[in-house]
mmCIF file of C-alpha atoms in Angstrom:
data_model
loop_
_atom_site.group_PDB
_atom_site.id
_atom_site.type_symbol
_atom_site.label_atom_id
_atom_site.label_comp_id
_atom_site.label_asym_id
_atom_site.label_seq_id
_atom_site.Cartn_x
_atom_site.Cartn_y
_atom_site.Cartn_z
ATOM 1 C CA MET A 23 87.069 207.366 94.412
ATOM 2 C CA LEU A 24 88.462 204.242 92.738
ATOM 3 C CA CYS A 25 85.123 202.625 91.870
ATOM 4 C CA PRO A 26 83.438 205.796 90.508
ATOM 5 C CA THR A 27 86.572 206.523 88.471
ATOM 6 C CA LYS A 28 86.647 203.015 86.994
ATOM 7 C CA TYR A 29 82.921 203.253 86.236
ATOM 8 C CA ALA A 30 83.397 206.556 84.417
ATOM 9 C CA LEU A 31 86.354 205.301 82.395
ATOM 10 C CA ARG A 32 84.689 202.059 81.369
ATOM 11 C CA TRP A 33 81.007 202.916 80.951
ATOM 12 C CA ARG A 34 81.074 206.657 80.200
ATOM 13 C CA LEU A 35 84.225 206.836 78.076
ATOM 14 C CA GLY A 36 84.291 203.232 76.839
ATOM 15 C CA LEU A 37 87.866 202.638 77.991
ATOM 16 C CA VAL A 38 89.089 199.226 79.179
ATOM 17 C CA GLU A 39 92.444 197.956 80.399
ATOM 18 C CA ARG A 40 94.809 196.875 77.648
ATOM 19 C CA VAL A 41 95.543 193.765 79.690
ATOM 20 C CA ALA A 42 92.964 192.298 82.057
ATOM 21 C CA PRO A 43 94.111 191.462 85.621
ATOM 22 C CA PRO A 44 95.129 187.785 86.019
ATOM 23 C CA PRO A 45 92.006 186.646 87.964
ATOM 24 C CA LEU A 46 89.732 188.190 85.329
ATOM 25 C CA ALA A 47 91.799 186.755 82.477
ATOM 26 C CA ARG A 48 91.803 183.247 84.007
ATOM 27 C CA GLY A 49 88.049 183.418 84.489
ATOM 28 C CA SER A 50 87.390 184.674 80.949
ATOM 29 C CA VAL A 51 89.469 181.908 79.388
ATOM 30 C CA GLY A 52 88.087 179.187 81.646
ATOM 31 C CA HIS A 53 84.461 180.173 81.183
ATOM 32 C CA GLU A 54 84.837 180.304 77.407
ATOM 33 C CA GLY A 55 86.185 176.748 77.393
ATOM 34 C CA LEU A 56 83.477 175.479 79.746
ATOM 35 C CA LEU A 57 80.769 177.183 77.693
ATOM 36 C CA HIS A 58 81.628 175.206 74.572
ATOM 37 C CA TRP A 59 82.077 171.965 76.511
ATOM 38 C CA ASN A 60 78.599 172.407 77.989
ATOM 39 C CA LEU A 61 77.082 173.435 74.643
ATOM 40 C CA ALA A 62 78.438 170.198 73.166
ATOM 41 C CA ARG A 63 76.865 168.228 76.040
ATOM 42 C CA LEU A 64 73.563 169.932 75.191
ATOM 43 C CA GLY A 65 73.888 169.068 71.495
ATOM 44 C CA ASP A 66 73.896 172.786 70.645
ATOM 45 C CA SER A 67 75.079 173.585 67.109
ATOM 46 C CA ARG A 68 76.967 176.654 68.374
ATOM 47 C CA ALA A 69 79.513 174.444 70.134
ATOM 48 C CA VAL A 70 83.078 174.440 68.829
ATOM 49 C CA ASP A 71 86.175 172.748 70.170
ATOM 50 C CA PRO A 72 86.773 174.397 73.583
ATOM 51 C CA PHE A 73 90.484 174.806 72.906
ATOM 52 C CA ASP A 74 89.863 176.443 69.542
ATOM 53 C CA ALA A 75 87.439 178.784 71.297
ATOM 54 C CA ILE A 76 89.902 179.939 73.964
ATOM 55 C CA ARG A 77 92.674 180.503 71.410
ATOM 56 C CA ARG A 78 90.423 182.980 69.584
ATOM 57 C CA LEU A 79 89.963 185.217 72.617
ATOM 58 C CA PRO A 80 91.250 188.814 72.480
ATOM 59 C CA ALA A 81 94.809 189.561 73.515
ATOM 60 C CA ARG A 82 93.790 191.304 76.753
ATOM 61 C CA VAL A 83 92.850 187.913 78.247
ATOM 62 C CA ALA A 84 94.560 185.464 75.879
ATOM 63 C CA TYR A 85 97.820 185.600 77.853
ATOM 64 C CA ALA A 86 96.121 183.337 80.440
ATOM 65 C CA VAL A 87 95.454 180.533 77.922
ATOM 66 C CA SER A 88 98.801 178.851 78.650
ATOM 67 C CA GLU A 89 97.879 178.604 82.361
ATOM 68 C CA VAL A 90 94.229 177.659 82.004
ATOM 69 C CA GLU A 91 94.347 175.226 79.057
ATOM 70 C CA PRO A 92 96.136 172.397 80.974
ATOM 71 C CA ALA A 93 93.631 172.788 83.821
ATOM 72 C CA LEU A 94 90.709 172.558 81.387
ATOM 73 C CA ARG A 95 92.141 169.413 79.784
ATOM 74 C CA GLU A 96 92.410 167.757 83.198
ATOM 75 C CA TYR A 97 88.961 169.059 84.193
ATOM 76 C CA PHE A 98 87.328 167.471 81.138
ATOM 77 C CA ARG A 99 88.972 164.135 81.946
ATOM 78 C CA TYR A 100 88.154 164.397 85.658
ATOM 79 C CA TYR A 101 84.449 165.078 85.039
ATOM 80 C CA ARG A 102 83.980 162.975 81.887
ATOM 81 C CA SER A 103 81.449 160.812 83.766
ATOM 82 C CA ASP A 104 79.471 163.769 85.149
ATOM 83 C CA GLN A 105 75.966 162.409 85.777
ATOM 84 C CA SER A 106 74.243 165.782 86.024
ATOM 85 C CA GLU A 107 71.828 166.498 83.170
ATOM 86 C CA PRO A 108 72.615 169.863 81.553
ATOM 87 C CA VAL A 109 69.634 172.099 80.814
ATOM 88 C CA ALA A 110 71.173 175.415 79.704
ATOM 89 C CA ALA A 111 74.618 177.011 79.457
ATOM 90 C CA GLU A 112 75.393 180.694 80.080
ATOM 91 C CA HIS A 113 71.699 181.208 80.716
ATOM 92 C CA GLU A 114 70.576 184.761 81.445
ATOM 93 C CA LEU A 115 67.958 185.320 84.126
ATOM 94 C CA GLN A 116 66.313 188.543 85.158
ATOM 95 C CA ILE A 117 64.056 189.782 87.912
ATOM 96 C CA GLN A 118 62.352 193.100 88.469
ATOM 97 C CA LEU A 119 63.112 194.326 91.973
ATOM 98 C CA PRO A 120 60.486 196.224 93.963
ATOM 99 C CA VAL A 121 60.537 199.869 92.881
ATOM 100 C CA PRO A 122 60.333 202.406 95.711
ATOM 101 C CA PHE A 123 57.358 204.736 95.615
ATOM 102 C CA GLY A 124 57.992 207.911 93.689
ATOM 103 C CA VAL A 125 60.754 206.635 91.377
ATOM 104 C CA PRO A 126 60.107 208.040 87.864
ATOM 105 C CA ALA A 127 59.255 205.508 85.160
ATOM 106 C CA GLU A 128 62.405 206.343 83.197
ATOM 107 C CA HIS A 129 64.556 205.188 86.158
ATOM 108 C CA GLN A 130 62.713 201.981 87.001
ATOM 109 C CA ASP A 131 65.033 199.884 84.805
ATOM 110 C CA HIS A 132 67.679 200.536 87.468
ATOM 111 C CA PHE A 133 65.764 198.123 89.707
ATOM 112 C CA ARG A 134 66.101 195.153 87.347
ATOM 113 C CA ARG A 135 68.662 192.481 88.230
ATOM 114 C CA THR A 136 70.279 190.358 85.525
ATOM 115 C CA GLN A 137 72.738 187.493 86.004
ATOM 116 C CA ARG A 138 74.107 184.704 83.852
ATOM 117 C CA VAL A 139 74.256 181.137 85.124
ATOM 118 C CA ASP A 140 77.288 179.166 83.939
ATOM 119 C CA LEU A 141 75.277 175.935 83.850
ATOM 120 C CA VAL A 142 71.699 175.018 84.721
ATOM 121 C CA PHE A 143 71.353 171.276 85.355
ATOM 122 C CA ARG A 144 68.970 168.652 86.745
ATOM 123 C CA ARG A 145 69.908 166.292 89.539
ATOM 124 C CA GLY A 146 67.723 164.334 91.949
ATOM 125 C CA GLY A 147 64.489 165.873 90.678
ATOM 126 C CA LEU A 148 65.776 169.415 91.302
ATOM 127 C CA ILE A 149 67.148 172.286 89.255
ATOM 128 C CA TRP A 150 70.658 173.392 90.213
ATOM 129 C CA PHE A 151 72.885 176.292 89.168
ATOM 130 C CA ARG A 152 76.606 175.663 88.717
ATOM 131 C CA ASP A 153 78.943 178.614 89.184
ATOM 132 C CA SER A 154 82.527 177.994 88.061
ATOM 133 C CA LYS A 155 85.530 179.694 89.675
ATOM 134 C CA PHE A 156 89.088 179.615 88.337
ATOM 135 C CA LEU A 157 91.318 180.091 91.362
ATOM 136 C CA GLY A 158 94.912 179.899 92.526
ATOM 137 C CA SER A 159 93.855 177.393 95.198
ATOM 138 C CA VAL A 160 90.585 175.586 95.946
ATOM 139 C CA ARG A 161 91.532 174.141 99.326
ATOM 140 C CA VAL A 162 92.646 177.118 101.367
ATOM 141 C CA ARG A 163 89.573 177.284 103.603
ATOM 142 C CA GLY A 164 88.419 173.657 103.642
ATOM 143 C CA GLN A 165 85.193 172.340 102.151
ATOM 144 C CA GLU A 166 82.837 173.372 104.957
ATOM 145 C CA ASN A 167 84.281 176.877 105.316
ATOM 146 C CA THR A 168 84.371 177.256 101.551
ATOM 147 C CA ALA A 169 80.674 176.430 101.252
ATOM 148 C CA VAL A 170 79.742 178.900 103.993
ATOM 149 C CA SER A 171 82.023 181.751 102.935
ATOM 150 C CA TRP A 172 81.060 181.573 99.255
ATOM 151 C CA GLY A 173 77.418 181.265 100.281
ATOM 152 C CA ALA A 174 77.639 184.748 101.778
ATOM 153 C CA GLU A 175 79.014 186.296 98.558
ATOM 154 C CA GLY A 176 76.680 188.738 96.829
ATOM 155 C CA GLN A 177 77.000 186.974 93.472
ATOM 156 C CA VAL A 178 76.046 183.598 94.958
ATOM 157 C CA LEU A 179 73.168 185.114 96.929
ATOM 158 C CA GLY A 180 71.964 186.688 93.693
ATOM 159 C CA LEU A 181 72.080 183.352 91.857
ATOM 160 C CA PHE A 182 70.252 181.640 94.718
ATOM 161 C CA THR A 183 67.549 184.321 94.660
ATOM 162 C CA LEU A 184 67.094 183.904 90.904
ATOM 163 C CA GLY A 185 66.973 180.136 91.282
ATOM 164 C CA VAL A 186 64.272 180.223 93.933
ATOM 165 C CA LEU A 187 62.188 182.585 91.800
ATOM 166 C CA HIS A 188 62.740 180.957 88.384
ATOM 167 C CA ALA A 189 63.324 177.198 88.756
ATOM 168 C CA LYS A 190 59.716 176.083 89.155
ATOM 169 C CA ARG A 191 58.367 178.715 86.788
ATOM 170 C CA THR A 192 60.894 178.095 84.004
ATOM 171 C CA TRP A 193 61.788 174.396 84.293
ATOM 172 C CA GLY A 194 58.943 172.966 86.360
ATOM 173 C CA LEU A 195 61.124 171.688 89.213
ATOM 174 C CA PRO A 196 62.053 173.017 92.664
ATOM 175 C CA PHE A 197 65.415 174.717 93.115
ATOM 176 C CA GLY A 198 68.225 172.679 94.706
ATOM 177 C CA GLY A 199 70.865 175.341 95.189
ATOM 178 C CA VAL A 200 74.088 176.801 93.822
ATOM 179 C CA GLU A 201 76.951 174.392 93.244
ATOM 180 C CA LEU A 202 80.414 175.958 93.292
ATOM 181 C CA ASP A 203 82.645 174.410 90.647
ATOM 182 C CA MET A 204 86.180 175.374 91.652
ATOM 183 C CA VAL A 205 89.108 174.845 89.323
ATOM 184 C CA GLN A 206 92.673 175.320 90.517
ATOM 185 C CA THR A 207 94.975 176.506 87.744
ATOM 186 C CA GLY A 208 98.738 176.917 87.747
ATOM 187 C CA ALA A 209 101.525 174.368 88.153
ATOM 188 C CA SER A 210 99.318 171.952 90.109
ATOM 189 C CA ARG A 211 95.646 171.411 89.376
ATOM 190 C CA ALA A 212 92.779 170.450 91.648
ATOM 191 C CA PHE A 213 88.992 170.378 91.341
ATOM 192 C CA GLU A 214 86.297 170.685 93.961
ATOM 193 C CA ARG A 215 82.525 170.999 93.824
ATOM 194 C CA VAL A 216 80.575 172.038 96.897
ATOM 195 C CA VAL A 217 77.045 173.322 97.381
ATOM 196 C CA ALA A 218 77.061 176.883 98.699
ATOM 197 C CA SER A 219 75.625 177.116 102.192
ATOM 198 C CA VAL A 220 73.195 180.030 101.837
ATOM 199 C CA ASP A 221 71.540 181.596 104.862
ATOM 200 C CA ARG A 222 67.976 182.268 103.702
ATOM 201 C CA ALA A 223 67.778 185.095 106.215
ATOM 202 C CA GLU A 224 70.200 186.956 103.914
ATOM 203 C CA LEU A 225 67.810 186.744 100.944
ATOM 204 C CA PRO A 226 65.592 189.676 99.939
ATOM 205 C CA GLY A 227 62.158 189.786 101.515
ATOM 206 C CA TYR A 228 60.346 189.168 98.205
ATOM 207 C CA VAL A 229 61.852 185.658 97.826
#
């Protein structure tokens, strides 16, 4: 009953935890910093200093700033020569899933899938999606196992599906894949980018 209870508390009653769990807090802080770094790379006027942005976050996640900020500073130095060409940051994509016969019109919105892409970028004549993860460790499973295991995650499969369906239509280039951008926070920092190994047999039949 845990998931239905959490759903009811959050979406029916509008209640949220006073303090977000550490993984969620790390991710919220890290993604806010990366968003403004990428907006600046795009020349977007909405960009502010990433460290100013993360210090303005609400208290329920702001406790993670002290852990994530040093990792972001090292990340920006580590990838200062990133040759990928950014196209869009925090870009929302949507697809309408096939609606089973007999579903009333008022319920058909339930078959629409929406996801945000941390970064859309061009590389080698292809469109890629970058999905950033703020983790305790990026090297537990090794690069090959990491690529395969993350490639089986529902979120990554969803991004891959959206990429296959949208890349050519939206940006005029074929889809390259989902690049996992893993950031290790904490006392020691490490960074790793691998392309998720997605089994196309796992994709929906309409792809």
